[in-house]
Amino acid sequence: MWFPKEPSSLPLTVQRGRFRWSATWSMTVLTALAVAAFISLGRWQWHRADQKRVLLAQFSAGTHLTIDLEQRATDPLPRYRRIRVYGRYDSAHQFLLDNMSHDGAPGYEVLTPLLLADGRALLVNRGWVPLTRSRRQLPDIALRDTAVAAISVTGLIDNLPVAALSMGHAAPAGDASWPKLTSFPTTAELSAALGRPLESRQLLLAADQPQGYLRDWQPVGVGFGPMRHVSYAIQWWMFAALALVLYAALNRRTALPAAVAHAGSVAPVGAAIASSAPPVRAGAAGASSRRARQWPMLLLLA
């Protein structure tokens, strides 16, 4: 009986006795790319867990002690530091941050400039208000009984919200109407609309302060805890291990005994020519079918 030679498309071969393992370059490269992608995704989720731990620690530490801002700038302060400032609200020039939701409900966050005694201006986030029935009608955010003299305002220092996608950004309009509707603006854009310089960060008005709306402040981006990111990281790394196991298992095959292989290699030439459809060795056919099944399995993992 004549046996065909092993195909030349299996350059990666290891043989020990009857055990033989071989794989194509294309399958090897595809597996390597899938494993690298799974490991990278796992590392990214692990770093996200670390970032959320830091945010939660900053938020917890900042709420314990209140300090007076005085002449200091807000930039050097740790995020979520609880501070006390003195000034008066500029109720005539307020901003409504669009695309802000609370428990799935759409609405706005109200930014009101606080004019400090030293001439600086600090934006105070007075909380969330729900969307009105029509977007053409903005909610009433007028301040009631605002004092002309300086008042004490307490809250947490935070950065302005940033849009996940650039298409969510909208600067405040340049007309004379107030309050101005805006979406994920920069400090420079708010300062230009207001016509005066602003501190680069906002003050999240404390829940016990007057003149505010709904204030359920949480660290930004902490929709769920760090442990969920850890579980996601472990899942990605398990996918990487599974890809390697499948790569090794699907390319394993058993070699023919030496006597059978030798008999096939010395078969008469006439017998091979006379046979119009030479039989295919079972091991080779099995190897071909296994290689055909490898592609959908690894593509499913990817």
GROMACS .gro file of C-alpha atoms in nm:
model
  302
    1MET     CA    1   0.000   0.000   0.000
    2TRP     CA    2   0.129   0.350  -0.087
    3PHE     CA    3   0.116   0.632   0.169
    4PRO     CA    4   0.159   0.999   0.076
    5LYS     CA    5   0.421   1.207   0.248
    6GLU     CA    6   0.330   1.454   0.520
    7PRO     CA    7   0.230   1.792   0.368
    8SER     CA    8   0.504   2.055   0.358
    9SER     CA    9   0.268   2.312   0.521
   10LEU     CA   10   0.339   2.174   0.871
   11PRO     CA   11   0.687   2.314   0.947
   12LEU     CA   12   0.652   2.310   1.326
   13THR     CA   13   0.691   1.944   1.420
   14VAL     CA   14   0.793   1.763   1.737
   15GLN     CA   15   0.811   1.380   1.745
   16ARG     CA   16   0.888   1.145   2.034
   17GLY     CA   17   0.828   0.780   1.951
   18ARG     CA   18   0.473   0.742   1.822
   19PHE     CA   19   0.374   1.083   1.953
   20ARG     CA   20   0.385   1.360   1.696
   21TRP     CA   21   0.281   1.724   1.719
   22SER     CA   22   0.279   1.960   1.421
   23ALA     CA   23   0.117   2.294   1.334
   24THR     CA   24   0.107   2.538   1.045
   25TRP     CA   25   0.266   2.882   1.061
   26SER     CA   26  -0.070   3.049   0.998
   27MET     CA   27  -0.233   2.872   1.292
   28THR     CA   28   0.065   2.952   1.513
   29VAL     CA   29   0.055   3.324   1.427
   30LEU     CA   30  -0.322   3.340   1.478
   31THR     CA   31  -0.292   3.173   1.819
   32ALA     CA   32  -0.008   3.405   1.923
   33LEU     CA   33  -0.210   3.713   1.828
   34ALA     CA   34  -0.516   3.588   2.016
   35VAL     CA   35  -0.313   3.510   2.329
   36ALA     CA   36  -0.141   3.850   2.317
   37ALA     CA   37  -0.478   4.027   2.282
   38PHE     CA   38  -0.633   3.834   2.572
   39ILE     CA   39  -0.335   3.909   2.799
   40SER     CA   40  -0.343   4.279   2.708
   41LEU     CA   41  -0.716   4.302   2.781
   42GLY     CA   42  -0.661   4.134   3.116
   43ARG     CA   43  -0.383   4.380   3.206
   44TRP     CA   44  -0.608   4.672   3.108
   45GLN     CA   45  -0.887   4.549   3.336
   46TRP     CA   46  -0.636   4.499   3.619
   47HIS     CA   47  -0.514   4.859   3.582
   48ARG     CA   48  -0.873   4.983   3.580
   49ALA     CA   49  -0.924   4.810   3.914
   50ASP     CA   50  -0.616   4.990   4.053
   51GLN     CA   51  -0.744   5.325   3.926
   52LYS     CA   52  -1.080   5.275   4.093
   53ARG     CA   53  -0.913   5.183   4.421
   54VAL     CA   54  -0.720   5.511   4.407
   55LEU     CA   55  -1.035   5.712   4.329
   56LEU     CA   56  -1.228   5.551   4.613
   57ALA     CA   57  -0.940   5.616   4.853
   58GLN     CA   58  -0.917   5.982   4.745
   59PHE     CA   59  -1.292   6.028   4.779
   60SER     CA   60  -1.297   5.872   5.125
   61ALA     CA   61  -0.995   6.067   5.250
   62GLY     CA   62  -1.115   6.402   5.113
   63THR     CA   63  -1.452   6.397   5.288
   64HIS     CA   64  -1.312   6.369   5.641
   65LEU     CA   65  -1.139   6.706   5.685
   66THR     CA   66  -1.247   7.051   5.566
   67ILE     CA   67  -0.981   7.312   5.485
   68ASP     CA   68  -1.015   7.678   5.389
   69LEU     CA   69  -0.908   7.756   5.035
   70GLU     CA   70  -0.796   8.111   5.120
   71GLN     CA   71  -0.539   8.229   4.861
   72ARG     CA   72  -0.451   7.884   4.732
   73ALA     CA   73  -0.528   7.768   4.379
   74THR     CA   74  -0.744   7.461   4.329
   75ASP     CA   75  -0.500   7.282   4.093
   76PRO     CA   76  -0.252   7.155   4.358
   77LEU     CA   77  -0.528   7.020   4.584
   78PRO     CA   78  -0.597   6.646   4.584
   79ARG     CA   79  -0.907   6.545   4.400
   80TYR     CA   80  -1.219   6.531   4.621
   81ARG     CA   81  -1.057   6.743   4.892
   82ARG     CA   82  -1.329   6.904   5.103
   83ILE     CA   83  -1.278   7.280   5.115
   84ARG     CA   84  -1.453   7.593   5.241
   85VAL     CA   85  -1.461   7.913   5.038
   86TYR     CA   86  -1.612   8.258   5.091
   87GLY     CA   87  -1.779   8.462   4.818
   88ARG     CA   88  -2.107   8.549   4.654
   89TYR     CA   89  -2.295   8.372   4.377
   90ASP     CA   90  -2.320   8.532   4.034
   91SER     CA   91  -2.681   8.427   3.985
   92ALA     CA   92  -2.716   8.615   3.656
   93HIS     CA   93  -2.459   8.399   3.474
   94GLN     CA   94  -2.515   8.026   3.518
   95PHE     CA   95  -2.448   7.717   3.306
   96LEU     CA   96  -2.649   7.400   3.255
   97LEU     CA   97  -2.439   7.090   3.186
   98ASP     CA   98  -2.634   6.880   2.940
   99ASN     CA   99  -2.626   6.498   2.904
  100MET     CA  100  -2.614   6.436   3.278
  101SER     CA  101  -2.824   6.150   3.413
  102HIS     CA  102  -2.924   6.025   3.756
  103ASP     CA  103  -3.054   5.669   3.798
  104GLY     CA  104  -3.110   5.655   3.424
  105ALA     CA  105  -3.315   5.977   3.410
  106PRO     CA  106  -3.187   6.257   3.180
  107GLY     CA  107  -3.118   6.602   3.317
  108TYR     CA  108  -2.867   6.878   3.380
  109GLU     CA  109  -2.610   6.977   3.637
  110VAL     CA  110  -2.613   7.343   3.745
  111LEU     CA  111  -2.286   7.538   3.743
  112THR     CA  112  -2.296   7.873   3.923
  113PRO     CA  113  -1.992   8.106   3.945
  114LEU     CA  114  -1.888   8.198   4.296
  115LEU     CA  115  -1.704   8.532   4.306
  116LEU     CA  116  -1.431   8.506   4.569
  117ALA     CA  117  -1.310   8.794   4.780
  118ASP     CA  118  -0.970   8.805   4.604
  119GLY     CA  119  -1.130   8.853   4.261
  120ARG     CA  120  -1.115   8.494   4.142
  121ALA     CA  121  -1.419   8.297   4.030
  122LEU     CA  122  -1.491   7.935   4.114
  123LEU     CA  123  -1.766   7.728   3.952
  124VAL     CA  124  -1.994   7.563   4.207
  125ASN     CA  125  -2.183   7.255   4.092
  126ARG     CA  126  -2.513   7.294   4.274
  127GLY     CA  127  -2.644   6.952   4.176
  128TRP     CA  128  -2.868   6.772   3.928
  129VAL     CA  129  -3.209   6.882   3.798
  130PRO     CA  130  -3.436   6.669   3.575
  131LEU     CA  131  -3.508   6.741   3.212
  132THR     CA  132  -3.822   6.944   3.148
  133ARG     CA  133  -4.099   6.825   2.917
  134SER     CA  134  -3.949   7.019   2.628
  135ARG     CA  135  -3.579   7.078   2.565
  136ARG     CA  136  -3.671   7.425   2.444
  137GLN     CA  137  -3.773   7.515   2.798
  138LEU     CA  138  -3.483   7.515   3.041
  139PRO     CA  139  -3.544   7.448   3.412
  140ASP     CA  140  -3.575   7.738   3.654
  141ILE     CA  141  -3.244   7.758   3.841
  142ALA     CA  142  -3.270   8.111   3.974
  143LEU     CA  143  -3.117   8.163   4.318
  144ARG     CA  144  -3.357   8.271   4.589
  145ASP     CA  145  -3.271   8.523   4.861
  146THR     CA  146  -2.908   8.558   4.753
  147ALA     CA  147  -2.709   8.769   4.990
  148VAL     CA  148  -2.497   9.057   4.866
  149ALA     CA  149  -2.239   8.990   5.135
  150ALA     CA  150  -1.997   8.698   5.115
  151ILE     CA  151  -2.128   8.358   5.221
  152SER     CA  152  -1.951   8.039   5.321
  153VAL     CA  153  -1.971   7.752   5.072
  154THR     CA  154  -1.841   7.400   5.140
  155GLY     CA  155  -1.789   7.115   4.897
  156LEU     CA  156  -1.550   6.877   4.723
  157ILE     CA  157  -1.295   6.984   4.463
  158ASP     CA  158  -1.332   6.790   4.139
  159ASN     CA  159  -1.247   6.812   3.769
  160LEU     CA  160  -1.500   6.916   3.511
  161PRO     CA  161  -1.669   6.615   3.346
  162VAL     CA  162  -1.511   6.493   3.023
  163ALA     CA  163  -1.701   6.330   2.737
  164ALA     CA  164  -1.610   5.973   2.648
  165LEU     CA  165  -1.660   6.062   2.279
  166SER     CA  166  -1.565   6.392   2.117
  167MET     CA  167  -1.909   6.417   1.955
  168GLY     CA  168  -2.061   6.475   2.301
  169HIS     CA  169  -1.879   6.806   2.341
  170ALA     CA  170  -2.066   7.135   2.289
  171ALA     CA  171  -1.933   7.476   2.396
  172PRO     CA  172  -2.173   7.733   2.544
  173ALA     CA  173  -2.340   7.963   2.293
  174GLY     CA  174  -2.190   8.305   2.232
  175ASP     CA  175  -2.517   8.497   2.253
  176ALA     CA  176  -2.638   8.712   2.541
  177SER     CA  177  -2.894   8.465   2.678
  178TRP     CA  178  -2.851   8.309   3.024
  179PRO     CA  179  -2.839   8.043   3.157
  180LYS     CA  180  -2.627   7.887   2.886
  181LEU     CA  181  -2.664   7.524   2.782
  182THR     CA  182  -2.337   7.335   2.730
  183SER     CA  183  -2.210   6.978   2.717
  184PHE     CA  184  -1.873   6.871   2.853
  185PRO     CA  185  -1.712   7.214   2.811
  186THR     CA  186  -1.354   7.310   2.892
  187THR     CA  187  -1.263   7.570   3.152
  188ALA     CA  188  -1.141   7.802   2.875
  189GLU     CA  189  -1.478   7.785   2.697
  190LEU     CA  190  -1.671   7.859   3.017
  191SER     CA  191  -1.432   8.142   3.101
  192ALA     CA  192  -1.475   8.295   2.754
  193ALA     CA  193  -1.854   8.280   2.783
  194LEU     CA  194  -1.844   8.430   3.131
  195GLY     CA  195  -1.597   8.702   3.033
  196ARG     CA  196  -1.365   8.646   3.329
  197PRO     CA  197  -1.101   8.391   3.432
  198LEU     CA  198  -1.214   8.082   3.622
  199GLU     CA  199  -1.044   7.833   3.847
  200SER     CA  200  -0.973   7.519   3.643
  201ARG     CA  201  -1.176   7.291   3.870
  202GLN     CA  202  -1.529   7.285   4.004
  203LEU     CA  203  -1.664   7.264   4.358
  204LEU     CA  204  -1.923   6.993   4.422
  205LEU     CA  205  -2.163   7.157   4.665
  206ALA     CA  206  -2.196   6.957   4.986
  207ALA     CA  207  -2.531   6.792   5.054
  208ASP     CA  208  -2.583   6.994   5.373
  209GLN     CA  209  -2.539   7.330   5.197
  210PRO     CA  210  -2.836   7.548   5.095
  211GLN     CA  211  -2.919   7.667   4.742
  212GLY     CA  212  -2.856   7.324   4.591
  213TYR     CA  213  -3.037   7.050   4.404
  214LEU     CA  214  -2.996   6.672   4.403
  215ARG     CA  215  -2.638   6.595   4.514
  216ASP     CA  216  -2.549   6.228   4.531
  217TRP     CA  217  -2.179   6.270   4.461
  218GLN     CA  218  -1.977   5.961   4.376
  219PRO     CA  219  -1.624   5.918   4.239
  220VAL     CA  220  -1.626   5.962   3.862
  221GLY     CA  221  -1.624   5.636   3.669
  222VAL     CA  222  -1.695   5.414   3.970
  223GLY     CA  223  -2.012   5.257   3.833
  224PHE     CA  224  -1.910   4.928   3.995
  225GLY     CA  225  -1.633   4.827   4.230
  226PRO     CA  226  -1.273   4.729   4.155
  227MET     CA  227  -1.340   4.358   4.211
  228ARG     CA  228  -1.552   4.337   3.897
  229HIS     CA  229  -1.255   4.459   3.694
  230VAL     CA  230  -1.041   4.196   3.864
  231SER     CA  231  -1.288   3.923   3.766
  232TYR     CA  232  -1.287   4.051   3.407
  233ALA     CA  233  -0.906   4.041   3.404
  234ILE     CA  234  -0.907   3.679   3.523
  235GLN     CA  235  -1.158   3.585   3.253
  236TRP     CA  236  -0.939   3.733   2.977
  237TRP     CA  237  -0.634   3.548   3.108
  238MET     CA  238  -0.835   3.225   3.118
  239PHE     CA  239  -0.922   3.279   2.752
  240ALA     CA  240  -0.549   3.311   2.677
  241ALA     CA  241  -0.479   2.983   2.857
  242LEU     CA  242  -0.769   2.812   2.677
  243ALA     CA  243  -0.635   2.926   2.338
  244LEU     CA  244  -0.299   2.768   2.417
  245VAL     CA  245  -0.460   2.444   2.532
  246LEU     CA  246  -0.669   2.419   2.215
  247TYR     CA  247  -0.368   2.501   2.001
  248ALA     CA  248  -0.171   2.220   2.161
  249ALA     CA  249  -0.454   1.966   2.163
  250LEU     CA  250  -0.583   2.018   1.811
  251ASN     CA  251  -0.237   1.980   1.659
  252ARG     CA  252  -0.153   1.654   1.840
  253ARG     CA  253  -0.145   1.340   1.627
  254THR     CA  254  -0.009   0.985   1.650
  255ALA     CA  255   0.266   0.878   1.408
  256LEU     CA  256   0.244   0.549   1.215
  257PRO     CA  257   0.464   0.253   1.318
  258ALA     CA  258   0.801   0.254   1.145
  259ALA     CA  259   0.731  -0.078   0.965
  260VAL     CA  260   0.411   0.053   0.808
  261ALA     CA  261   0.574   0.377   0.706
  262HIS     CA  262   0.868   0.185   0.549
  263ALA     CA  263   0.632  -0.046   0.357
  264GLY     CA  264   0.449   0.249   0.214
  265SER     CA  265   0.768   0.423   0.106
  266VAL     CA  266   0.898   0.119  -0.098
  267ALA     CA  267   0.571   0.031  -0.275
  268PRO     CA  268   0.616  -0.064  -0.642
  269VAL     CA  269   0.596   0.222  -0.883
  270GLY     CA  270   0.363   0.028  -1.114
  271ALA     CA  271   0.111  -0.026  -0.834
  272ALA     CA  272   0.110   0.342  -0.757
  273ILE     CA  273   0.059   0.433  -1.126
  274ALA     CA  274  -0.210   0.171  -1.179
  275SER     CA  275  -0.417   0.304  -0.896
  276SER     CA  276  -0.615   0.600  -1.028
  277ALA     CA  277  -0.725   0.701  -0.677
  278PRO     CA  278  -0.459   0.599  -0.425
  279PRO     CA  279  -0.591   0.549  -0.072
  280VAL     CA  280  -0.522   0.823   0.177
  281ARG     CA  281  -0.357   0.727   0.501
  282ALA     CA  282  -0.599   0.750   0.793
  283GLY     CA  283  -0.355   0.948   1.008
  284ALA     CA  284  -0.305   1.209   0.735
  285ALA     CA  285  -0.679   1.240   0.675
  286GLY     CA  286  -0.740   1.282   1.048
  287ALA     CA  287  -0.469   1.546   1.066
  288SER     CA  288  -0.627   1.739   0.779
  289SER     CA  289  -0.971   1.730   0.941
  290ARG     CA  290  -0.828   1.845   1.273
  291ARG     CA  291  -0.650   2.136   1.106
  292ALA     CA  292  -0.977   2.233   0.934
  293ARG     CA  293  -1.151   2.243   1.272
  294GLN     CA  294  -0.884   2.463   1.431
  295TRP     CA  295  -0.981   2.781   1.243
  296PRO     CA  296  -1.343   2.818   1.368
  297MET     CA  297  -1.238   2.726   1.722
  298LEU     CA  298  -0.967   2.995   1.745
  299LEU     CA  299  -1.176   3.251   1.559
  300LEU     CA  300  -1.450   3.191   1.817
  301LEU     CA  301  -1.201   3.264   2.094
  302ALA     CA  302  -1.081   3.581   1.922
   0.00000   0.00000   0.00000
